[in-house]
Amino acid sequence: MRTIQTELVQKGFSKEVKRQASKRRQPKKQMSRREIEELMGVNRSTYKRVKGAYRQKG
């Protein structure tokens, strides 16, 4: 099964379209342990509910 675009190119009504090469990915940057923990939120303060109010835990 052909597409309309290929039919038009064969008949001479349209010029052949050149496809661009896909962009290359940049190499992955190594993240430090501290950066990963910061993204995960390990060092954030935690809260709990006590009688309807939020209090800092620990």
XYZ file of C-alpha atoms in Angstrom, residues 12-54:
43
model
C 5.891 14.099 -10.948
C 3.492 16.444 -9.186
C 5.618 16.812 -6.058
C 9.295 16.802 -5.192
C 10.690 14.089 -2.975
C 10.922 15.147 0.635
C 14.231 14.521 2.391
C 13.917 13.546 6.017
C 16.195 15.122 8.571
C 18.362 12.929 10.737
C 17.197 12.688 14.315
C 19.029 14.754 16.894
C 21.596 12.933 18.934
C 21.124 12.660 22.647
C 23.637 14.310 24.876
C 25.686 11.940 26.998
C 24.214 11.353 30.427
C 25.653 13.475 33.198
C 26.791 11.573 36.271
C 24.950 12.832 39.336
C 26.452 12.714 42.783
C 24.793 10.867 45.635
C 23.886 14.182 47.281
C 22.134 15.441 44.119
C 20.115 12.226 43.802
C 19.075 12.335 47.460
C 18.063 15.985 47.077
C 15.842 15.108 44.106
C 14.193 12.313 46.081
C 13.578 14.624 49.034
C 15.451 12.524 51.602
C 16.560 15.467 53.736
C 13.190 17.226 53.848
C 11.486 17.762 57.160
C 8.548 15.434 57.792
C 5.235 16.281 59.401
C 2.446 14.335 61.091
C -1.080 15.158 62.204
C -1.747 15.567 65.906
C -5.361 16.319 66.831
C -6.055 18.033 63.494
C -2.856 20.122 63.435
C 0.312 19.353 61.517
